């Protein structure tokens, strides 16, 4: 074991974990702020307007996945990630000054571009530092970034709004704190800026950038068939359009992407509308609503770690079985949403279980499996494609809740999520026995 190599591996693990965790601060700020926008007389947005703003973010986020995945393969993920972090800070700060629908749309689009640089490029970085045999376990722990990040970001944004709020009264004339919604954006932007500075000093795209051998040489592992063909001149090198074409031609990548469409539909419905669902059902303030909704992210920590271990240890690096079983469980849990939940503790338990069974297959499909089947060289492109197609589902996750919950009735939305998650499991089922190709 090389102490210097190991040190750089875990620095990379930590920095990429921080980067993606803090992306969720600026990503989720609007989901919390929308609860308090009605208290600002300068802002006049309907429920459907809020859905359109979410969708503006998600459309550009989806399109950016197809751009920044290949760009990360060509130019290196470090450059792309630093660009994305900087742009995210700028967009969040600017959003805090918005009062018009078009202003929110414009800076949501900018935030979508910034956020789309993240997933494929943190995955590209990790695939260069961690080998196939350890990815299920390592990526399971690593994928806690977006569960922990979101779990902390939600109450943090709510706390910032309350901290800088002003005294006021509710509809019954009782005293309360009127949340200051711009503080959610500015506080979250500060967190992302700090992590951007850390990334500037510590992030390296691959072992070769610090004079270390490739991870396969270090671990003595066989290279993927695709990488051996590259060395023999049969396949184009990193970032080339030929390699992009090879990834696009993989039926497995498209099966993963199709399944991920429905997972993201469900996840983003909860991300963008979960806090409002809690506020309307439990009649709680923004901070409490965000705290209850954050239970999903806590459950997600359990889900991503557990699903990674099960796929490695029980199913011998086959990713589909663990994902299929979790998705069917998540679909069953959606049945609870068909009935009214107004107890805060039951609501927190519901969100926790959603996180356990939704975030596990999310991480396995969008990270581990995409790395495995895209290979180290095409990992950025593969994860970009899978996450890009999935983000089309995410777009619906932004707009469907606004359309289906008019009048405060959420039953139709949970029925759609139940059906979608069942379809997602069925799409993965043909991959039950499939393993990544190795020499």
XYZ file of C-alpha atoms in Angstrom:
439
model
C 0.000 0.000 0.000
C 1.337 3.404 -1.042
C 0.637 5.971 1.748
C 0.815 8.899 -0.695
C -1.602 7.211 -3.091
C -4.024 6.405 -0.273
C -3.842 9.947 1.056
C -4.736 11.396 -2.346
C -7.547 8.878 -2.792
C -9.235 9.954 0.414
C -8.597 13.641 -0.206
C -10.380 13.142 -3.539
C -13.182 11.243 -1.822
C -13.627 14.055 0.712
C -13.409 16.988 -1.690
C -15.772 15.520 -4.298
C -18.163 14.582 -1.474
C -18.126 18.180 -0.241
C -18.566 19.607 -3.729
C -21.686 17.642 -4.506
C -23.131 17.990 -1.003
C -22.875 21.770 -1.171
C -24.330 21.941 -4.677
C -27.551 20.934 -2.921
C -27.494 24.102 -0.835
C -28.002 26.348 -3.848
C -30.170 23.754 -5.612
C -32.702 23.477 -2.792
C -32.799 27.106 -1.673
C -35.790 27.880 -3.901
C -37.708 24.821 -2.681
C -37.570 26.257 0.858
C -37.911 29.921 -0.125
C -41.153 29.307 -2.052
C -42.925 28.627 1.266
C -42.243 32.255 2.297
C -42.595 34.074 -1.045
C -46.264 34.747 -0.356
C -45.258 36.945 2.610
C -43.386 39.349 0.309
C -45.718 41.933 -1.218
C -43.146 42.631 -3.949
C -43.443 39.077 -5.300
C -46.613 37.837 -6.979
C -46.236 34.235 -8.109
C -48.959 31.628 -8.570
C -48.556 27.943 -7.742
C -48.095 27.218 -11.449
C -45.478 29.978 -11.715
C -43.475 28.196 -9.015
C -43.700 24.979 -11.048
C -42.495 26.749 -14.184
C -39.521 28.201 -12.314
C -38.593 24.714 -11.082
C -38.937 23.368 -14.617
C -36.777 26.157 -16.085
C -34.017 25.002 -13.754
C -34.535 21.348 -14.620
C -34.622 21.829 -18.404
C -31.225 23.526 -18.413
C -29.960 21.032 -15.830
C -30.998 18.200 -18.142
C -29.459 19.748 -21.258
C -26.254 20.575 -19.409
C -25.753 16.916 -18.479
C -25.242 16.049 -22.153
C -22.738 18.909 -22.516
C -20.663 18.744 -19.351
C -20.245 14.944 -19.307
C -18.245 14.864 -22.569
C -16.507 18.155 -21.658
C -15.305 16.582 -18.423
C -13.933 13.597 -20.352
C -12.122 15.954 -22.737
C -10.857 18.772 -20.505
C -10.782 17.152 -17.095
C -13.427 17.349 -14.365
C -11.512 19.786 -12.117
C -11.917 22.704 -14.524
C -15.577 21.983 -15.135
C -16.398 21.651 -11.435
C -14.688 24.911 -10.484
C -16.624 26.680 -13.234
C -19.903 25.170 -12.011
C -19.321 26.112 -8.363
C -18.536 29.714 -9.291
C -21.582 30.044 -11.535
C -23.826 28.516 -8.871
C -22.765 31.146 -6.335
C -23.398 33.981 -8.801
C -26.854 32.648 -9.723
C -27.914 32.150 -6.087
C -26.818 35.615 -5.007
C -28.651 37.167 -7.955
C -31.839 35.190 -7.229
C -32.002 36.751 -3.775
C -32.580 40.135 -5.446
C -35.379 38.916 -7.757
C -38.985 40.091 -7.481
C -40.359 39.217 -10.946
C -41.326 35.948 -12.601
C -38.892 36.512 -15.485
C -36.063 37.258 -13.058
C -36.624 34.009 -11.200
C -36.789 32.147 -14.513
C -33.527 33.687 -15.779
C -31.493 32.877 -12.688
C -33.049 29.424 -12.331
C -31.796 28.722 -15.847
C -28.334 29.946 -14.845
C -28.430 27.781 -11.725
C -29.437 24.793 -13.855
C -26.385 25.280 -16.072
C -24.133 25.496 -13.012
C -25.610 22.432 -11.311
C -25.391 20.309 -14.461
C -21.596 20.493 -14.319
C -21.513 18.555 -11.079
C -22.722 14.974 -11.190
C -20.932 13.596 -14.238
C -17.653 15.247 -13.238
C -17.512 14.184 -9.601
C -18.269 10.680 -10.909
C -15.549 10.969 -13.547
C -13.094 11.975 -10.821
C -14.053 9.112 -8.519
C -13.856 6.529 -11.313
C -10.217 7.527 -11.836
C -9.312 7.062 -8.163
C -11.380 3.982 -7.179
C -11.466 0.664 -9.046
C -14.303 -1.633 -10.073
C -13.998 -4.126 -7.213
C -14.492 -1.489 -4.509
C -16.974 0.887 -6.146
C -20.176 -0.574 -4.723
C -19.020 -0.078 -1.123
C -17.037 3.133 -1.645
C -19.623 4.807 -3.859
C -22.340 3.767 -1.422
C -20.631 5.781 1.322
C -19.647 8.547 -1.105
C -23.197 8.947 -2.404
C -24.258 10.087 1.029
C -23.166 13.507 -0.269
C -26.504 14.321 -1.820
C -28.507 12.877 1.066
C -26.475 14.553 3.815
C -26.094 17.713 1.728
C -29.825 17.982 1.161
C -30.618 17.019 4.771
C -28.455 19.883 6.039
C -29.369 22.353 3.266
C -33.136 22.206 3.852
C -33.182 23.220 7.527
C -30.189 25.538 6.974
C -32.113 27.506 4.346
C -35.190 27.575 6.577
C -33.089 28.692 9.558
C -31.450 31.467 7.543
C -34.877 32.797 6.517
C -36.037 32.762 10.143
C -32.788 34.216 11.501
C -33.052 37.275 9.268
C -36.856 37.448 9.437
C -38.877 40.265 10.939
C -41.697 40.367 13.540
C -45.206 40.129 12.110
C -48.601 38.517 12.656
C -50.404 35.527 11.181
C -53.954 35.476 9.747
C -55.379 35.230 13.275
C -53.415 38.266 14.460
C -50.974 36.182 16.503
C -47.315 37.300 16.571
C -44.849 35.368 14.405
C -41.574 35.789 12.555
C -42.031 36.681 8.883
C -39.250 34.751 7.067
C -36.805 36.742 4.932
C -36.587 34.493 1.860
C -33.487 36.079 0.162
C -31.391 34.900 3.131
C -31.956 31.299 2.004
C -30.144 32.026 -1.263
C -27.374 34.198 0.160
C -26.596 31.861 3.048
C -26.444 28.838 0.747
C -24.271 30.720 -1.759
C -21.751 31.448 1.011
C -21.420 27.749 1.827
C -20.807 26.866 -1.849
C -18.215 29.642 -2.192
C -16.202 28.296 0.741
C -16.168 24.772 -0.712
C -15.129 26.194 -4.096
C -11.992 27.594 -2.477
C -11.246 24.193 -0.914
C -11.707 22.504 -4.311
C -9.328 24.959 -5.976
C -6.496 23.884 -3.680
C -7.174 20.163 -3.185
C -9.057 18.685 -6.159
C -7.105 16.663 -8.741
C -8.829 14.917 -11.650
C -6.803 11.703 -11.735
C -3.761 9.990 -10.149
C -1.562 10.876 -13.125
C -1.997 14.582 -12.269
C 0.079 14.058 -9.120
C 2.610 11.641 -10.671
C 0.832 8.442 -9.539
C -0.050 5.381 -11.668
C -3.610 4.635 -12.876
C -5.829 2.949 -10.305
C -5.931 -0.377 -12.213
C -2.126 -0.586 -12.117
C -2.111 0.291 -8.423
C -4.650 -2.427 -7.586
C -3.420 -4.935 -10.166
C -6.913 -5.243 -11.661
C -7.816 -6.198 -15.225
C -8.886 -3.245 -17.330
C -12.269 -3.118 -18.996
C -12.488 -4.517 -22.501
C -13.059 -0.997 -23.802
C -9.887 0.328 -22.171
C -7.779 -2.528 -23.540
C -9.117 -1.799 -27.005
C -8.169 1.861 -26.538
C -4.572 0.896 -25.725
C -4.494 -1.304 -28.832
C -5.744 1.587 -30.959
C -9.127 0.009 -31.667
C -11.107 2.618 -29.719
C -10.583 6.375 -29.506
C -9.110 7.965 -26.344
C -10.769 10.036 -23.614
C -13.168 12.756 -24.680
C -13.219 11.870 -28.384
C -16.472 11.753 -30.314
C -15.777 8.107 -31.133
C -15.779 7.259 -27.427
C -18.999 9.237 -26.980
C -20.505 7.190 -29.798
C -19.389 3.927 -28.183
C -21.111 4.883 -24.926
C -24.248 6.002 -26.773
C -24.384 2.646 -28.576
C -24.567 0.698 -25.309
C -28.086 -0.754 -24.723
C -27.288 -1.094 -21.019
C -26.654 2.643 -20.654
C -30.038 3.374 -22.227
C -31.831 0.879 -19.971
C -30.250 2.539 -16.944
C -31.218 5.971 -18.269
C -34.831 4.984 -18.931
C -35.232 3.576 -15.438
C -33.598 6.657 -13.948
C -36.190 8.873 -15.667
C -38.883 7.633 -13.282
C -36.615 7.725 -10.234
C -35.833 11.385 -10.837
C -39.486 12.150 -11.418
C -40.165 10.916 -7.886
C -37.066 12.372 -6.245
C -37.477 15.860 -7.649
C -41.173 15.907 -6.790
C -40.066 15.511 -3.182
C -37.070 17.849 -3.478
C -39.008 20.792 -4.918
C -42.422 20.212 -3.346
C -41.754 18.120 -0.235
C -41.445 21.111 2.091
C -44.692 22.602 0.776
C -46.455 19.222 1.086
C -45.428 19.056 4.752
C -46.408 22.689 5.398
C -49.891 22.156 3.954
C -50.506 18.757 5.573
C -49.047 19.420 9.033
C -49.693 23.213 9.124
C -46.092 23.888 10.208
C -43.761 26.885 9.806
C -41.008 26.914 7.105
C -38.210 25.744 9.420
C -40.232 22.853 10.888
C -41.543 21.868 7.460
C -38.012 21.790 6.035
C -36.778 19.804 9.035
C -39.493 17.154 8.590
C -38.845 16.958 4.838
C -35.137 16.477 5.581
C -35.995 13.074 7.100
C -36.012 11.781 3.520
C -32.345 12.688 3.187
C -31.516 10.963 6.480
C -33.207 7.828 5.191
C -31.281 8.304 1.984
C -27.988 7.880 3.846
C -29.137 4.436 4.967
C -30.372 3.616 1.468
C -27.272 4.536 -0.524
C -24.868 2.775 1.852
C -27.053 -0.309 2.157
C -27.738 -0.602 -1.565
C -24.030 -0.274 -2.380
C -23.044 -3.011 0.075
C -25.808 -5.346 -1.064
C -24.910 -4.927 -4.745
C -21.243 -5.760 -3.995
C -21.517 -8.410 -1.287
C -24.804 -10.181 -1.961
C -25.111 -9.803 -5.733
C -21.360 -9.833 -6.618
C -21.246 -6.377 -8.294
C -24.554 -6.884 -10.084
C -26.292 -3.532 -9.574
C -29.802 -4.265 -10.877
C -31.121 -6.704 -8.220
C -30.629 -4.340 -5.266
C -32.089 -1.458 -7.280
C -35.162 -3.416 -8.427
C -36.029 -4.596 -4.920
C -35.632 -1.088 -3.499
C -37.763 0.475 -6.230
C -40.606 -1.956 -5.631
C -40.433 -1.111 -1.921
C -40.480 2.622 -2.726
C -43.541 2.114 -4.936
C -45.326 0.348 -2.080
C -44.518 3.211 0.294
C -46.144 5.696 -2.102
C -49.445 4.057 -1.132
C -49.172 5.843 2.228
C -49.313 9.166 0.401
C -52.750 8.276 -0.942
C -54.170 8.888 2.550
C -54.025 12.113 4.529
C -51.044 12.428 6.886
C -51.253 15.283 9.385
C -49.160 14.004 12.291
C -45.588 15.426 12.121
C -43.974 12.235 13.455
C -45.785 9.962 11.018
C -44.908 12.420 8.246
C -41.223 12.299 9.219
C -41.355 8.484 9.206
C -42.949 8.512 5.765
C -40.221 10.780 4.389
C -37.517 8.641 6.049
C -38.747 5.453 4.361
C -39.061 7.213 1.008
C -35.399 8.180 1.363
C -34.263 4.647 2.260
C -35.849 2.962 -0.739
C -35.590 5.774 -3.326
C -32.045 7.036 -2.827
C -30.434 3.576 -2.841
C -31.351 2.722 -6.454
C -30.786 6.375 -7.389
C -27.117 6.156 -6.384
C -26.608 2.667 -7.819
C -27.985 3.614 -11.243
C -26.695 7.163 -11.633
C -23.239 6.575 -10.157
C -21.981 3.025 -9.615
C -23.606 1.305 -12.602
C -22.906 4.233 -14.930
C -19.231 4.162 -13.942
C -19.077 0.386 -14.370
C -20.634 0.246 -17.832
C -19.277 3.571 -19.079
C -15.748 2.571 -17.937
C -13.218 4.936 -16.403
C -12.566 6.709 -19.722
C -16.206 7.194 -20.626
C -17.552 7.629 -17.094
C -18.261 11.320 -17.576
C -20.182 10.703 -20.787
C -22.085 7.711 -19.384
C -23.140 9.427 -16.176
C -24.009 12.543 -18.173
C -26.323 10.534 -20.441
C -27.976 8.616 -17.597
C -28.421 11.716 -15.469
C -29.478 13.783 -18.484
C -32.281 11.397 -19.440
C -33.198 11.112 -15.788
C -33.416 14.886 -15.573
C -36.226 14.874 -18.127
C -38.160 13.031 -15.428
C -36.906 15.645 -12.990
C -38.496 18.352 -15.150
C -41.842 16.634 -14.701
C -41.060 16.443 -10.987
C -40.976 20.224 -10.984
C -44.188 20.876 -12.908
C -46.461 17.857 -12.213
C -46.925 18.589 -8.495
C -48.078 22.120 -9.368
C -50.614 20.717 -11.843
C -51.801 17.745 -9.772
C -52.071 19.331 -6.328
C -54.376 22.260 -7.086
C -56.568 22.779 -4.051
C -54.106 21.025 -1.751
C -55.064 17.456 -2.743
C -51.876 15.403 -3.230
C -53.480 11.985 -3.925
C -53.127 12.118 -7.727
C -49.416 12.923 -7.460
C -48.673 9.921 -5.237
C -50.643 7.647 -7.584
C -48.442 8.824 -10.496
C -45.259 8.251 -8.447
C -46.401 4.729 -7.491
C -46.925 3.796 -11.147
C -43.660 5.440 -12.246
C -41.494 3.633 -9.692
C -43.058 0.296 -10.644
C -42.212 0.941 -14.309
C -38.670 1.891 -13.294
C -38.192 -1.469 -11.559
C -39.544 -3.326 -14.603
C -37.105 -1.510 -16.916
C -34.166 -2.658 -14.781
C -35.322 -6.250 -14.401
C -33.701 -7.483 -17.683
C -30.312 -6.436 -16.245
C -30.730 -8.679 -13.182
C -27.813 -10.964 -14.108
C -25.692 -8.398 -15.957
C -22.164 -7.544 -14.770
C -19.737 -4.925 -16.147
C -17.539 -6.308 -18.969
C -13.978 -7.100 -17.864
C -11.112 -8.811 -19.625
